[in-house]
Short mmCIF file of C-alpha atoms in Angstrom, two decimals:
data_model
loop_
_atom_site.label_atom_id
_atom_site.label_comp_id
_atom_site.label_asym_id
_atom_site.label_seq_id
_atom_site.Cartn_x
_atom_site.Cartn_y
_atom_site.Cartn_z
CA MET A 1 0.00 0.00 0.00
CA PRO A 2 1.53 3.39 -0.94
CA ALA A 3 2.63 5.62 1.91
CA ALA A 4 0.16 8.36 0.95
CA ALA A 5 -2.75 5.94 1.00
CA LEU A 6 -1.56 4.54 4.32
CA ALA A 7 -1.42 8.03 5.78
CA ALA A 8 -4.92 8.78 4.51
CA ALA A 9 -6.23 5.58 6.08
CA ALA A 10 -4.48 6.44 9.32
CA LEU A 11 -6.03 9.90 9.44
CA ALA A 12 -9.49 8.55 8.65
CA ALA A 13 -9.24 5.91 11.36
CA ALA A 14 -7.88 8.39 13.89
CA ARG A 15 -10.75 10.76 13.25
CA THR A 16 -13.28 8.08 14.15
CA ALA A 17 -11.66 7.70 17.59
CA SER A 18 -13.48 4.36 18.00
CA PRO A 19 -12.21 0.81 18.65
CA ARG A 20 -13.52 -0.30 15.25
CA GLY A 21 -11.66 2.49 13.48
CA LEU A 22 -8.45 1.79 15.39
CA GLU A 23 -8.71 -1.94 14.61
CA ALA A 24 -9.14 -1.10 10.94
CA LEU A 25 -6.02 1.01 11.13
CA ARG A 26 -4.09 -1.88 12.77
CA ARG A 27 -5.17 -4.34 10.05
CA THR A 28 -4.25 -1.88 7.31
CA CYS A 29 -0.81 -1.28 8.74
CA THR A 30 -0.22 -5.02 9.26
CA ARG A 31 -1.02 -5.82 5.64
CA SER A 32 1.03 -2.91 4.30
CA LEU A 33 4.26 -3.35 6.28
CA PRO A 34 6.97 -5.95 5.56
CA GLY A 35 6.12 -9.28 7.12
CA GLY A 36 2.42 -8.66 6.80
CA SER A 37 1.76 -12.13 5.45
CA ALA A 38 -1.08 -14.37 6.49
CA GLY A 39 1.25 -16.22 8.88
CA ALA A 40 2.37 -12.96 10.47
CA GLN A 41 -1.24 -11.87 10.85
CA ARG A 42 -2.12 -15.25 12.44
CA GLN A 43 0.78 -14.88 14.90
CA GLN A 44 -0.37 -11.36 15.69
CA ARG A 45 -3.91 -12.59 16.44
CA GLN A 46 -2.57 -15.37 18.67
CA HIS A 47 -0.39 -12.90 20.53
CA SER A 48 -3.32 -10.54 20.96
CA SER A 49 -5.56 -13.31 22.30
CA ALA A 50 -2.87 -14.49 24.72
CA ALA A 51 -2.17 -10.98 26.05
CA PRO A 52 -4.06 -9.95 29.18
CA ARG A 53 -6.95 -7.57 28.75
CA MET A 54 -6.20 -3.89 29.39
CA ALA A 55 -7.36 -2.63 32.76
CA PRO A 56 -10.28 -0.18 32.58
CA PRO A 57 -8.22 2.90 33.64
CA ALA A 58 -5.60 2.10 31.01
CA ALA A 59 -8.29 1.57 28.38
CA ALA A 60 -9.84 4.93 29.27
CA ALA A 61 -6.44 6.59 28.99
CA ALA A 62 -5.88 5.02 25.57
CA ALA A 63 -9.33 6.14 24.39
CA GLY A 64 -8.61 9.64 25.66
CA GLY A 65 -5.35 9.69 23.77
CA ALA A 66 -7.09 8.61 20.58
CA ALA A 67 -9.76 11.28 21.04
CA GLY A 68 -7.09 13.89 21.67
CA GLY A 69 -5.31 12.86 18.49
CA ALA A 70 -8.54 13.10 16.53
CA ALA A 71 -9.23 16.57 17.96
CA ALA A 72 -5.73 17.71 17.03
CA ALA A 73 -6.17 16.36 13.51
CA ALA A 74 -9.53 18.12 13.15
CA ALA A 75 -8.03 21.41 14.41
CA ALA A 76 -5.18 21.14 11.92
CA ALA A 77 -7.65 20.42 9.12
CA ALA A 78 -9.68 23.52 10.07
CA VAL A 79 -6.55 25.69 10.01
CA GLY A 80 -5.69 24.42 6.54
CA ALA A 81 -9.22 24.95 5.26
CA LYS A 82 -9.24 28.51 6.60
CA ARG A 83 -5.92 29.28 4.96
CA ALA A 84 -7.16 28.00 1.61
CA MET A 85 -10.44 29.91 1.84
CA ARG A 86 -8.65 33.14 2.78
CA ALA A 87 -6.55 32.87 -0.36
CA GLU A 88 -9.64 32.26 -2.50
CA LEU A 89 -11.57 35.18 -0.99
CA LYS A 90 -8.67 37.60 -1.34
CA ALA A 91 -8.48 36.69 -5.01
CA ALA A 92 -12.24 37.20 -5.37
CA LEU A 93 -12.05 40.61 -3.70
CA ARG A 94 -9.49 41.75 -6.22
CA GLY A 95 -12.29 41.60 -8.78
CA VAL A 96 -14.65 43.83 -6.81
CA ALA A 97 -13.27 46.92 -8.54
CA ASP A 98 -14.65 45.65 -11.87
CA MET A 99 -18.23 45.10 -10.70
CA ASP A 100 -19.60 48.52 -11.71
CA ALA A 101 -17.08 49.41 -14.40
CA GLN A 102 -19.94 50.18 -16.83
CA SER A 103 -21.20 52.99 -14.59
CA ALA A 104 -17.78 54.53 -14.00
CA PRO A 105 -17.38 58.18 -15.09
CA PRO A 106 -15.38 58.91 -18.27
CA ARG A 107 -11.64 59.20 -17.97
CA CYS A 108 -11.74 62.93 -18.71
CA ALA A 109 -14.21 63.63 -15.91
CA PRO A 110 -12.68 64.97 -12.70
CA PRO A 111 -12.83 62.65 -9.70
CA PRO A 112 -15.73 63.27 -7.31
CA PRO A 113 -14.89 65.28 -4.19
CA PRO A 114 -14.37 63.36 -0.95
CA PRO A 115 -17.28 63.17 1.51
CA ARG A 116 -17.60 66.27 3.63
CA GLY A 117 -15.81 65.95 6.95
CA LEU A 118 -13.58 63.07 5.87
CA PRO A 119 -9.89 63.35 4.94
CA THR A 120 -9.06 63.51 1.24
CA PRO A 121 -7.53 60.38 -0.30
CA ARG A 122 -4.15 62.10 -0.55
CA GLY A 123 -4.47 64.02 2.71
CA ARG A 124 -2.94 63.20 6.02
CA THR A 125 -4.14 59.60 5.92
CA GLY A 126 -2.13 58.54 2.88
CA LEU A 127 -4.93 56.12 1.94
CA THR A 128 -6.21 55.65 -1.59
CA ALA A 129 -9.88 55.86 -2.44
CA PRO A 130 -11.68 52.50 -2.58
CA PRO A 131 -12.23 50.96 -6.04
CA ARG A 132 -15.27 52.20 -7.94
CA GLY A 133 -17.05 48.85 -7.79
CA ALA A 134 -16.35 48.49 -4.10
CA ALA A 135 -17.65 52.00 -3.46
CA ALA A 136 -20.92 51.34 -5.27
CA ALA A 137 -21.48 47.97 -3.62
CA GLY A 138 -20.38 49.22 -0.21
CA ALA A 139 -22.78 52.15 -0.41
CA ALA A 140 -25.67 49.73 -0.90
CA VAL A 141 -24.53 47.64 2.07
CA CYS A 142 -24.25 50.68 4.33
CA ALA A 143 -27.62 52.00 3.15
CA ALA A 144 -29.28 48.80 4.34
CA VAL A 145 -27.58 49.11 7.74
CA ALA A 146 -28.27 52.85 8.13
CA ALA A 147 -31.96 52.37 7.33
CA SER A 148 -32.44 49.75 10.03
CA PRO A 149 -33.96 50.94 13.32
CA ALA A 150 -31.35 48.83 15.11
CA PHE A 151 -28.62 51.17 13.91
CA ARG A 152 -30.61 54.39 14.24
CA GLN A 153 -31.78 53.60 17.76
CA ALA A 154 -28.59 52.05 19.12
CA ARG A 155 -27.26 54.04 22.06
CA SER A 156 -23.69 52.87 21.57
CA VAL A 157 -22.06 51.61 18.39
CA GLY A 158 -18.68 50.06 17.72
CA LEU A 159 -17.57 50.10 14.10
CA TYR A 160 -14.37 49.63 12.15
CA VAL A 161 -12.74 52.31 10.01
CA THR A 162 -12.32 51.22 6.42
CA CYS A 163 -8.93 50.36 4.97
CA ALA A 164 -9.07 50.46 1.16
CA ARG A 165 -5.98 48.26 0.92
CA LEU A 166 -7.86 45.46 2.71
CA ARG A 167 -10.85 45.88 0.35
CA GLU A 168 -13.42 46.17 3.12
CA VAL A 169 -16.90 47.61 2.86
CA ASP A 170 -16.49 51.37 3.33
CA THR A 171 -18.05 52.44 6.63
CA SER A 172 -17.40 56.17 6.18
CA ALA A 173 -21.08 57.01 5.76
CA LEU A 174 -22.08 54.98 8.83
CA LEU A 175 -19.31 56.52 10.91
CA ARG A 176 -20.33 60.01 9.86
CA ALA A 177 -24.02 59.31 10.55
CA ALA A 178 -23.29 57.88 14.00
CA LEU A 179 -21.16 60.88 14.96
CA GLU A 180 -23.79 63.30 13.68
CA GLN A 181 -26.51 61.63 15.75
CA GLY A 182 -24.37 61.92 18.84
CA ALA A 183 -23.41 65.52 18.09
CA HIS A 184 -27.02 66.60 17.50
CA ALA A 185 -28.19 65.08 20.76
CA SER A 186 -25.28 66.56 22.72
CA ALA A 187 -25.91 70.01 21.23
CA GLY A 188 -29.57 69.91 22.17
CA GLY A 189 -30.75 69.29 18.64
CA ARG A 190 -33.80 67.32 17.61
CA ALA A 191 -33.93 64.12 19.62
CA ARG A 192 -34.11 60.86 17.76
CA PRO A 193 -37.55 59.17 17.82
CA ALA A 194 -38.32 56.95 20.77
CA ALA A 195 -38.83 53.26 20.24
CA ALA A 196 -42.48 53.57 21.23
CA ALA A 197 -43.06 56.06 18.38
CA LEU A 198 -41.97 53.53 15.76
CA ALA A 199 -43.99 50.74 14.29
CA PRO A 200 -44.37 47.79 16.70
CA ALA A 201 -41.97 45.61 14.73
CA ALA A 202 -39.38 48.37 14.53
CA ALA A 203 -39.81 49.12 18.22
CA ALA A 204 -39.16 45.48 19.05
CA GLU A 205 -36.08 45.52 16.83
CA CYS A 206 -34.44 48.55 18.37
CA SER A 207 -35.43 47.92 21.99
CA LEU A 208 -32.07 46.37 22.81
CA ARG A 209 -32.00 46.86 26.56
CA GLY A 210 -35.23 48.62 27.36
CA PRO A 211 -35.55 52.25 28.51
CA ARG A 212 -32.43 54.33 28.87
CA ALA A 213 -31.03 54.15 32.37
CA PRO A 214 -30.82 57.37 34.43
CA GLY A 215 -27.54 59.14 33.81
CA ALA A 216 -26.94 57.55 30.41
CA ALA A 217 -25.63 59.77 27.64
CA ALA A 218 -28.39 61.35 25.55
CA GLY A 219 -26.69 60.81 22.17
CA LYS A 220 -25.15 57.90 20.35
CA GLN A 221 -21.71 56.92 21.61
CA VAL A 222 -19.24 55.84 18.93
CA PHE A 223 -16.35 53.46 19.57
CA VAL A 224 -13.57 52.75 17.06
CA PRO A 225 -10.92 49.98 17.18
CA LEU A 226 -7.35 50.54 18.32
CA VAL A 227 -5.19 47.50 17.61
CA GLU A 228 -2.43 46.90 20.15
CA GLU A 229 -0.05 44.63 18.29
CA GLY A 230 2.32 44.11 21.19
CA GLN A 231 -0.50 42.78 23.38
CA SER A 232 -2.33 40.96 20.56
CA CYS A 233 -5.60 42.64 21.46
CA MET A 234 -7.97 45.32 20.19
CA ARG A 235 -9.66 48.07 22.18
CA LEU A 236 -12.82 49.94 21.21
CA LEU A 237 -12.18 53.58 22.17
CA HIS A 238 -14.70 56.40 22.26
CA ILE A 239 -14.42 59.26 19.77
CA ASP A 240 -16.37 62.49 19.38
CA THR A 241 -15.29 63.65 15.91
CA LEU A 242 -13.35 62.41 12.91
CA ASN A 243 -10.46 64.61 14.03
CA ASP A 244 -9.91 62.13 16.87
CA LEU A 245 -8.54 59.61 14.34
CA GLN A 246 -4.93 59.30 13.24
CA PRO A 247 -3.32 56.99 10.62
CA ALA A 248 -1.49 54.03 12.12
CA PRO A 249 1.08 51.71 10.49
CA PRO A 250 1.39 49.44 8.62
CA PHE A 251 -1.75 50.06 6.51
CA GLY A 252 -2.49 53.64 7.54
CA ILE A 253 -5.81 52.65 9.14
CA LEU A 254 -7.33 55.52 11.10
CA GLU A 255 -7.29 54.81 14.83
CA PRO A 256 -7.96 56.86 17.95
CA PRO A 257 -5.02 57.56 20.28
CA ARG A 258 -5.28 56.16 23.79
CA THR A 259 -5.70 59.61 25.34
CA ARG A 260 -7.67 62.72 24.51
CA PRO A 261 -5.98 66.05 23.72
CA ASP A 262 -6.25 67.03 27.39
CA GLY A 263 -4.37 63.88 28.43
CA THR A 264 -7.32 61.98 29.90
CA PRO A 265 -7.70 58.35 28.76
CA ARG A 266 -10.38 57.55 26.24
CA GLU A 267 -13.28 55.40 27.37
CA HIS A 268 -13.13 51.75 26.33
CA ALA A 269 -16.36 50.01 25.33
CA LEU A 270 -15.61 47.42 28.02
CA GLU A 271 -15.57 50.23 30.59
CA ALA A 272 -18.63 52.13 29.38
CA PRO A 273 -21.28 52.32 32.13
CA PHE A 274 -24.03 50.90 29.93
CA GLY A 275 -22.10 48.62 27.60
CA LEU A 276 -22.36 48.33 23.83
CA ASP A 277 -25.56 47.91 21.81
CA LEU A 278 -24.23 47.24 18.33
CA LEU A 279 -20.91 46.09 16.82
CA LEU A 280 -20.28 46.41 13.07
CA MET A 281 -17.57 43.97 11.98
CA PRO A 282 -15.44 43.34 8.90
CA GLY A 283 -14.16 39.98 7.72
CA LEU A 284 -13.06 37.93 4.74
CA GLY A 285 -15.84 35.35 4.44
CA PHE A 286 -19.32 34.67 5.81
CA ASP A 287 -22.15 32.18 5.41
CA ALA A 288 -25.88 32.17 6.08
CA ALA A 289 -25.43 30.44 9.44
CA GLY A 290 -23.44 33.39 10.79
CA ARG A 291 -19.99 31.84 10.55
CA ARG A 292 -17.28 34.42 10.02
CA LEU A 293 -13.77 34.06 8.63
CA GLY A 294 -11.42 36.82 9.76
CA ARG A 295 -7.85 37.50 8.75
CA GLY A 296 -6.35 35.17 11.35
CA GLY A 297 -5.49 37.55 14.19
CA GLY A 298 -8.47 36.66 16.38
CA TYR A 299 -8.92 40.28 17.48
CA TYR A 300 -12.68 40.40 17.00
CA ASP A 301 -13.21 36.93 18.50
CA LYS A 302 -11.43 38.02 21.69
CA LEU A 303 -13.26 41.34 21.81
CA VAL A 304 -16.69 39.77 21.31
CA HIS A 305 -15.93 37.19 24.01
CA ASP A 306 -15.14 39.98 26.50
CA LEU A 307 -18.18 42.06 25.50
CA GLU A 308 -20.52 39.08 25.92
CA ALA A 309 -18.96 38.09 29.25
CA ARG A 310 -19.46 41.61 30.59
CA ALA A 311 -23.07 41.68 29.39
CA ARG A 312 -23.75 38.40 31.21
CA ARG A 313 -22.25 39.73 34.44
CA HIS A 314 -24.52 42.79 34.37
CA GLY A 315 -27.62 41.03 33.09
CA TRP A 316 -27.58 42.97 29.80
CA GLN A 317 -28.37 41.67 26.37
CA ALA A 318 -25.17 41.03 24.42
CA PRO A 319 -24.40 43.49 21.62
CA TRP A 320 -25.80 42.74 18.21
CA LEU A 321 -23.05 41.51 15.91
CA VAL A 322 -23.54 42.77 12.36
CA ALA A 323 -21.01 42.00 9.62
CA LEU A 324 -20.70 44.01 6.41
CA ALA A 325 -19.78 42.08 3.26
CA PHE A 326 -19.60 42.19 -0.51
CA GLU A 327 -21.50 39.48 -2.36
CA GLN A 328 -18.21 37.81 -3.28
CA GLN A 329 -17.52 37.20 0.42
CA VAL A 330 -20.62 35.06 1.03
CA VAL A 331 -19.87 31.34 0.70
CA ALA A 332 -21.75 28.09 1.30
CA GLU A 333 -19.94 27.26 4.53
CA VAL A 334 -17.07 28.87 6.42
CA PRO A 335 -14.65 26.53 8.25
CA THR A 336 -14.55 27.41 11.93
CA SER A 337 -12.80 26.53 15.18
CA ASP A 338 -14.15 26.36 18.71
CA HIS A 339 -13.08 29.93 19.54
CA ASP A 340 -14.74 31.54 16.48
CA ARG A 341 -17.73 33.75 17.28
CA ARG A 342 -20.80 33.80 15.02
CA ILE A 343 -22.55 36.96 13.90
CA ASP A 344 -26.23 37.82 14.32
CA VAL A 345 -26.83 39.67 11.05
CA LEU A 346 -25.04 39.69 7.70
CA ALA A 347 -25.43 42.93 5.75
CA THR A 348 -24.95 42.52 2.01
CA ARG A 349 -25.88 44.65 -0.97
CA GLY A 350 -29.33 45.95 -0.13
CA ALA A 351 -30.28 43.16 2.30
CA LEU A 352 -29.94 42.17 5.96
CA LEU A 353 -29.77 38.43 6.59
CA ARG A 354 -30.73 37.26 10.09
CA CYS A 355 -28.28 34.49 10.91
CA SER A 356 -28.52 33.74 14.64
CA GLU A 357 -31.49 32.25 16.42
CA ARG A 358 -32.00 35.32 18.57
CA ALA A 359 -31.94 37.57 15.47
CA GLN A 360 -34.61 35.41 13.83
CA GLN A 361 -36.71 35.57 16.99
CA GLN A 362 -36.25 39.23 17.97
CA LEU A 363 -35.64 41.11 14.71
CA PRO A 364 -38.54 41.55 12.29
#
């Protein structure tokens, strides 16, 4: 039996982690190795029958070892599947720029001005504008999110800042809208509609934690990621304006500094008195069951774990997890590991897909 086939049989038998599968592996190896003749097999059976039976504790230990080997093999297989899918999705995203090429302006036309209040593509950020197709598709994704009462009524929102080099859905419009809602409320402007004033279904959707607690901020609080490479973690820090963001290496992604201009530390979402209502997440791949494939750092998985643990301690509802994706990023099934966190809602071009059980039960 060729070595490759023997290895495949060994992996298949190990994955079963059962006596039958292990016996099949033993027979396969006996036939394939030198001396695996019928006489050798007969001697092996006689030796096995003459040997004393394994004591129950030893048998349990052996079974545990086999199960541990199967778990390790499954984990390694998941890592390999993720690596392969990441490569495929990155290649697919390189074609996003061609999606709306027919609607692109003529070459002689001047480029459109940048959105008001955001840095210019060649300004202090050093970032390039997102591809035309990505901009058109991303605008449709963000429009679906912005129109949802869950976003409009959320009291606190965490959202990523787009990096064009990573070909993510551009969240500039959502970031600007969230900051404007907070600024209007803080300045005594027109208050946003109460949940009770909405349609019953919309009221149920946006009633994340019930009435606002006394002392809670009147406007929407906005939290933006700060990646701390040395500590392999990500913090969600509060910002008031776009001027609070600064480009950070290596990709020039806009991030808030740890302290405000007056030297006081910025509030972390994990330290906010009333927690986080909504988290908008990027990623490489997603499926209809809410599985998410990130870029391999595990930053969002760790952050979501901490946010959910804090919500449980205080008796709050966990934040809604909403991922933004291009159509090319939606696959049949995403390979996952035990530590991967699933999303509640997947926002694609013009549609919001309820993935989790609680989203299907609580969101109209």
